[in-house]
Amino acid sequence: MTMMKKLLTSAVASAMMATGAQAAISNDTVKIGYLADMSGTYRDLAGPNGLKAMEMAIADFGGEVNGAKIEVVSADDRNSADVASSTVRRWVENEDVDLVAGLVASSVSIAVSDILEENGRLGIVSGSAASSITNEHCTPNHIHYVYDTYPLANGTASAVVKEGGKTWYVLTADYAFGHALEGDVTRVVEANGGEIIGTLRHPFPTPDFSSFILQAQASGADVVALANAGADTTNAINTASEFGLTQSGQTLAALLLFLNDVKALGVEAAQGIQLTTGWYWDMNDETRAWSDRFMEETGARPTMIHAGVYSSTMQYLKAIEATGSDDAQTVRKQMMNTPINDMFTKNGVIREDGRMVHDMYLAEVKTPAESKNEWDLYKILRTIPAEEAYRPLSESKCPLVNK
Amino acid sequence: MSMIFGVPLAVLSGQLLIGVINGAFYALLSLGLAVIFGLLKIINFAHGAMYMLGAMVTVIMFDVMGVNYWVALFMAPLLVGAVGVLIEYFLLRRIAGQDHIYSLLLTFGIALLMQGVLTNIYGVSGLRYSMPDLFKGGINLGFMFLPYYRAWVIGIALVVCFGTWFMIEKTKLGAYLRAGTEDAQLMQGFGINVPLLVSLTYGFGVALAAFAGVLAAPIYSVTPVMGSHILITVFAVVVIGGMGSISGAIITGILMGVVEGLTKTFYPPASSAVIFLVMVVVLMFRPAGLFGKEA
């Protein structure tokens, strides 16, 4: 039945294109499903405020596209690939959802993108980190927008190795995202002349890091890298400072740290930590203006994911407006052909593997003396140009890439 | 350096000590559960939420009123204990004598409610709480660096555990309590206010969880979801020790901390599952748990 539907849809779509007729928007409605962790570990970095960012984009777009109304549904994936899969199946099979956005835990994104491919719908991944999402797990039905583990490793790990951190011990969250980040870090450290002398895979989530920090300490590595996220990272940083890790001469490198994590740690504990980010609210007038609006709506400053959800929703709606269609392939092609210029990025480009490549930034957490208010947290040390930041297509394992 | 299974002895000793410290947390939490189940036959799924509430109250009292750690150590358990008494009085009492599943579902609902409301207000990134100045820093034991605060946690947790055991098993109040739950009518005949005793017992069990929460506040991320992770582990500890056994809860708590610590050293990915593995094995051979009495 699905196969039949797929065939019919593509036949109709190509017939329309051939005759130059205006392709239609199905049911006169563009329906977007926002799927994210709304209550667990990753709530604050995406969660309900990401939904708010999406609604801001839809309101700014005018609430409708080419006369068709724009509807939003949302759900909590509870960081579970199973929960996410059944939700998305319901959305695409019974509720005619055209786009699934948000998508935070990498395991969730990988599971969901398969369902989207089966059903010919589109996904825009904003929250996930695993670079495998557009590498071995790429599909013609999803786009990875904000960042991935490749630039995280490229930015932070290469900066730390260049500062003299030659031997590394990596604490890795034991699931898809952690494994991807560990792999990317290993590559960058070794390419820069460093060495990984130990890795430790810890369960996700882990409330107590004392045992792992002790093992990292005993390894004698120059650098203890955290290939984890959210509460795992903040717990690890807190425990490292409690056990005097940095006082004993080791460097702590947090490979993925979000604005809300740094705020939770406070500049006192987090000062001097270097991190890679896809966006920061206080970069220029455009980012500040949008962030002020966001803060009025939510009471918090946006993370890079919130900004990415806004930007990607805008790009998606613009592509529908331009093509007059909500067909996944038509929209994706249009999005790939349109460079992205907005408050999130300048000259961002979506490649054939679905990766949106754009400039990334190496940032450092300010000292208490430098920080003027509770959200004044980063100074940007350098811009990592798009072509340097992301995995080049020549190294891609994605079957969509023509080599 | 001498090695055991490829791990240097010094590292292993450090891990054992860390295991005992975490075990002290488990002991404190499972003790409260055991008291509530042993005396009231309530399966308290709100225990993790009460632990969380203890930590949250500590942070909030500091932010709003500047209440320091030492005051919080008494105030937070008292406040959360009072919440417990209210819950017992208004809700749990209504399902007394019913199947255990009712108390389980009711307390689970209460936990979800508290967690949800606080998540909406405070988010999940974690609230900041500084360690009292007295405990900043630590001591180098040669095989590991021991933060003063962790040493304090193990000391005070053991004192509280022993005190509770002593009170219930060796004092007159404890005797009333045990008798009251055995035969409420008879005790009431003797002029003992059994319902009040039940309320206070639940409040006390909950206060123990809150006390563990205060101890946790300076070292873990204080978030509304912190209790949900630890709850299931603590339940497993209670089951291994024998549901309702006070001394079983304490000893098993510390033992499981050590087992988990060793797993974290030899095969970290299994560390979140090892306690459940132990539970399966124990239940196969001793269905009532290590220290439980056969029914």
XYZ file of C-alpha atoms in Angstrom, chain A residues 2-348:
347
model
C 2.750 2.444 1.004
C 4.749 1.419 -2.028
C 1.720 2.046 -4.200
C 1.189 5.434 -2.605
C 4.833 6.323 -3.143
C 4.701 5.337 -6.790
C 1.499 7.228 -7.382
C 2.779 10.341 -5.647
C 5.981 10.411 -7.617
C 4.134 9.688 -10.868
C 1.732 12.538 -10.198
C 4.554 14.839 -9.153
C 6.605 14.173 -12.274
C 3.551 14.529 -14.509
C 2.874 17.906 -12.942
C 6.432 19.033 -13.400
C 6.425 17.882 -17.011
C 3.352 19.899 -17.812
C 4.592 22.861 -15.794
C 1.463 22.782 -13.726
C 1.537 24.121 -10.186
C 2.246 21.253 -7.793
C -0.215 21.152 -4.956
C 0.098 21.216 -1.214
C -1.480 18.034 0.111
C -4.768 18.572 2.004
C -4.189 22.331 1.706
C -2.237 22.003 4.932
C 1.429 21.969 5.776
C 1.663 19.891 8.907
C 4.839 19.924 10.983
C 5.540 17.508 13.819
C 7.918 18.719 16.485
C 9.506 15.734 18.210
C 11.986 16.234 21.037
C 12.853 15.361 24.585
C 10.328 17.534 26.415
C 10.920 16.344 29.983
C 14.231 14.511 30.347
C 17.966 15.221 30.167
C 17.831 17.166 26.894
C 14.737 19.225 27.665
C 16.392 22.580 28.182
C 18.644 22.555 25.132
C 15.749 21.835 22.741
C 12.442 20.830 24.392
C 9.463 23.160 24.799
C 11.486 26.252 23.917
C 12.389 24.689 20.560
C 8.684 24.349 19.894
C 8.337 28.028 20.784
C 11.087 28.892 18.286
C 9.242 26.938 15.609
C 6.010 28.760 16.376
C 7.884 32.078 16.159
C 9.076 31.127 12.678
C 5.584 30.177 11.548
C 4.136 33.406 12.947
C 6.891 35.445 11.252
C 6.146 33.642 8.002
C 2.532 34.775 8.282
C 0.859 31.622 9.549
C 0.161 30.238 6.060
C 2.030 29.355 2.895
C 0.536 29.829 -0.587
C -2.906 29.941 0.979
C -2.440 26.626 2.788
C -2.545 26.700 6.556
C 0.406 25.617 8.687
C -0.328 23.243 11.545
C 1.999 22.053 14.304
C 1.779 18.925 16.408
C 4.327 18.025 19.058
C 5.309 15.068 21.196
C 7.790 14.008 23.847
C 10.108 11.275 22.547
C 11.404 10.538 26.071
C 14.827 9.961 24.427
C 13.584 6.587 23.308
C 13.923 5.385 19.724
C 10.885 3.128 20.283
C 8.616 5.891 21.538
C 9.831 8.169 18.740
C 9.280 5.534 16.040
C 5.716 4.786 17.042
C 4.887 8.502 17.295
C 6.330 9.281 13.865
C 4.619 6.256 12.303
C 1.303 7.529 13.604
C 2.092 11.042 12.387
C 2.972 10.083 8.841
C 0.518 7.226 8.354
C -2.598 8.629 10.043
C -2.112 12.342 10.505
C -0.457 13.424 7.251
C 2.492 15.108 8.884
C 4.789 16.500 6.153
C 7.856 17.392 8.182
C 9.278 16.050 11.421
C 11.573 18.563 13.120
C 13.419 18.932 16.420
C 14.976 15.442 16.768
C 17.498 15.471 19.585
C 18.890 12.109 20.752
C 20.931 10.656 17.868
C 19.396 7.212 18.350
C 15.971 8.815 17.884
C 17.007 10.680 14.727
C 18.461 7.567 13.110
C 15.333 5.516 13.864
C 12.991 8.277 12.696
C 14.838 8.987 9.433
C 14.286 5.387 8.317
C 10.529 5.727 8.825
C 10.513 9.043 6.968
C 12.312 7.441 4.041
C 9.842 4.547 3.941
C 6.941 6.984 3.864
C 8.388 9.665 1.620
C 8.321 12.456 4.207
C 10.962 14.950 5.276
C 12.897 15.337 8.521
C 15.080 18.193 9.710
C 17.397 17.147 12.518
C 18.381 20.091 14.701
C 19.340 18.644 18.056
C 21.343 15.489 17.316
C 25.095 15.454 17.292
C 26.172 12.150 15.693
C 27.960 12.862 12.404
C 26.870 9.413 11.232
C 23.388 10.871 10.637
C 24.561 12.248 7.286
C 27.320 9.700 6.804
C 26.513 5.991 6.982
C 22.926 6.744 8.106
C 22.133 9.328 5.428
C 18.797 9.117 3.586
C 17.303 11.259 0.821
C 14.620 12.227 3.330
C 16.397 14.154 6.040
C 18.606 17.169 6.582
C 21.014 17.667 9.494
C 21.020 21.346 10.315
C 22.756 22.802 13.364
C 26.039 20.964 14.046
C 27.518 17.491 14.394
C 30.326 15.683 16.153
C 32.775 16.294 13.289
C 33.178 20.052 13.885
C 32.926 19.544 17.658
C 36.060 17.415 17.452
C 37.659 19.601 14.815
C 37.182 22.761 16.805
C 37.796 21.822 20.420
C 40.094 18.817 20.088
C 42.431 20.390 17.546
C 42.644 23.593 19.618
C 43.508 21.628 22.767
C 46.109 19.421 21.023
C 47.760 22.509 19.542
C 48.039 23.958 23.052
C 50.146 20.941 24.072
C 47.649 18.302 25.218
C 49.289 15.274 23.604
C 47.879 12.280 25.498
C 44.114 11.891 25.811
C 41.667 9.891 27.938
C 38.089 9.944 26.644
C 34.958 9.446 28.776
C 32.259 8.417 26.322
C 28.479 8.214 26.728
C 27.680 4.652 25.666
C 25.291 5.212 22.727
C 25.296 6.338 19.074
C 26.190 9.964 19.784
C 29.036 9.206 22.186
C 30.531 6.609 19.853
C 30.412 9.016 16.912
C 32.036 11.784 18.940
C 34.717 9.435 20.276
C 35.525 8.333 16.719
C 35.780 11.907 15.451
C 37.925 12.994 18.384
C 40.300 10.074 17.910
C 40.766 11.032 14.268
C 41.459 14.709 15.060
C 43.804 14.009 17.976
C 45.840 11.495 15.990
C 45.949 13.723 12.907
C 47.410 16.495 15.043
C 50.140 14.296 16.514
C 48.400 13.417 19.771
C 47.570 9.979 21.168
C 44.483 8.413 22.783
C 45.808 6.417 25.746
C 42.459 5.278 27.075
C 38.707 5.399 26.599
C 35.927 4.533 28.993
C 32.308 4.008 27.979
C 29.878 4.967 30.706
C 26.129 4.220 30.791
C 23.741 7.000 29.752
C 22.690 8.712 31.929
C 25.138 8.402 34.842
C 24.417 10.372 38.016
C 27.770 9.667 39.684
C 31.042 10.249 37.876
C 33.442 9.907 40.794
C 34.627 6.437 39.819
C 35.173 7.435 36.182
C 36.974 10.666 37.083
C 39.236 8.650 39.381
C 40.129 6.305 36.522
C 40.778 9.239 34.205
C 43.023 10.758 36.874
C 44.940 7.521 37.295
C 45.538 7.291 33.531
C 47.913 10.244 33.773
C 46.681 11.620 30.426
C 47.303 15.314 29.647
C 43.694 15.763 28.607
C 40.490 14.214 29.931
C 37.858 14.624 27.214
C 34.124 14.350 27.818
C 32.308 12.783 24.875
C 28.887 13.149 26.459
C 26.192 15.791 26.838
C 23.668 17.453 29.128
C 23.580 16.431 32.794
C 26.296 13.821 32.172
C 28.706 16.576 31.150
C 27.823 18.966 33.956
C 28.010 16.163 36.534
C 31.406 15.116 35.168
C 32.744 18.689 35.248
C 31.508 19.193 38.815
C 33.039 15.911 39.968
C 36.321 16.674 38.188
C 36.599 19.942 40.069
C 35.669 18.224 43.354
C 38.449 15.654 42.860
C 40.986 18.298 41.875
C 41.511 16.992 38.343
C 42.736 20.275 36.864
C 44.786 21.150 39.966
C 46.728 17.949 39.416
C 47.784 19.247 35.999
C 45.245 17.608 33.678
C 43.137 19.573 31.191
C 39.407 18.967 30.945
C 37.915 19.195 27.440
C 34.128 19.227 27.140
C 33.397 18.314 23.544
C 29.707 19.185 23.599
C 28.520 21.898 25.914
C 25.346 23.919 25.464
C 24.554 27.391 26.695
C 22.127 26.043 29.310
C 24.815 23.663 30.629
C 27.278 26.500 31.079
C 24.636 28.585 32.794
C 23.875 25.672 35.142
C 27.563 25.208 35.967
C 28.106 28.939 36.426
C 31.119 30.894 35.186
C 32.909 30.206 38.465
C 33.115 26.461 37.755
C 33.128 26.605 33.950
C 35.485 29.519 33.285
C 38.162 28.890 30.696
C 36.518 25.770 29.225
C 36.790 25.826 25.439
C 33.920 24.569 23.353
C 32.665 24.493 19.785
C 29.272 25.932 18.961
C 27.229 26.484 15.818
C 25.805 29.768 16.997
C 25.820 32.122 19.993
C 23.103 34.601 20.874
C 25.473 37.522 21.499
C 27.433 37.428 18.212
C 25.973 40.432 16.361
C 23.000 42.780 16.212
C 20.914 40.317 14.219
C 21.427 37.445 16.669
C 20.847 39.743 19.644
C 17.613 41.131 18.195
C 16.188 37.661 17.606
C 17.380 36.451 21.010
C 15.669 39.376 22.723
C 12.386 38.334 21.126
C 12.998 34.720 22.102
C 13.751 35.739 25.667
C 10.522 37.721 25.853
C 8.628 34.581 24.829
C 10.456 32.063 26.978
C 12.386 33.846 29.720
C 15.648 32.260 28.598
C 18.362 32.926 26.031
C 18.280 30.549 23.054
C 20.729 27.707 22.550
C 22.119 27.023 19.074
C 19.390 24.408 18.656
C 16.567 26.833 19.352
C 18.016 29.223 16.771
C 18.477 26.335 14.332
C 14.861 25.212 14.686
C 13.700 28.753 13.855
C 16.031 29.058 10.887
C 15.295 25.616 9.438
C 11.531 26.059 9.779
C 11.839 29.340 7.848
C 13.910 27.689 5.099
C 11.421 24.851 4.849
C 8.438 27.188 4.497
C 10.290 29.337 1.942
C 10.978 26.227 -0.123
C 7.284 25.295 -0.084
C 6.389 28.835 -1.062
C 8.830 28.739 -3.971
C 7.798 25.339 -5.319
C 4.148 25.357 -4.336
C 4.541 21.782 -3.147
C 4.981 19.988 0.153
C 6.412 16.869 -1.492
C 9.524 15.841 0.432
C 11.877 15.517 -2.543
C 10.711 18.713 -4.226
C 11.162 20.685 -1.020
C 14.511 19.131 -0.183
C 15.838 19.882 -3.674
C 14.685 23.498 -3.401
C 16.318 23.815 0.050
C 19.562 22.398 -1.371
C 19.509 24.948 -4.188
C 19.006 27.931 -1.884
C 21.925 29.232 0.196
C 20.838 30.122 3.735
C 21.283 33.697 4.869
C 19.559 34.634 8.100
C 20.264 35.310 11.757
C 21.535 31.733 12.154
C 24.096 31.587 9.366
C 25.541 33.345 6.336
C 25.895 31.320 3.136
C 24.914 28.029 4.730
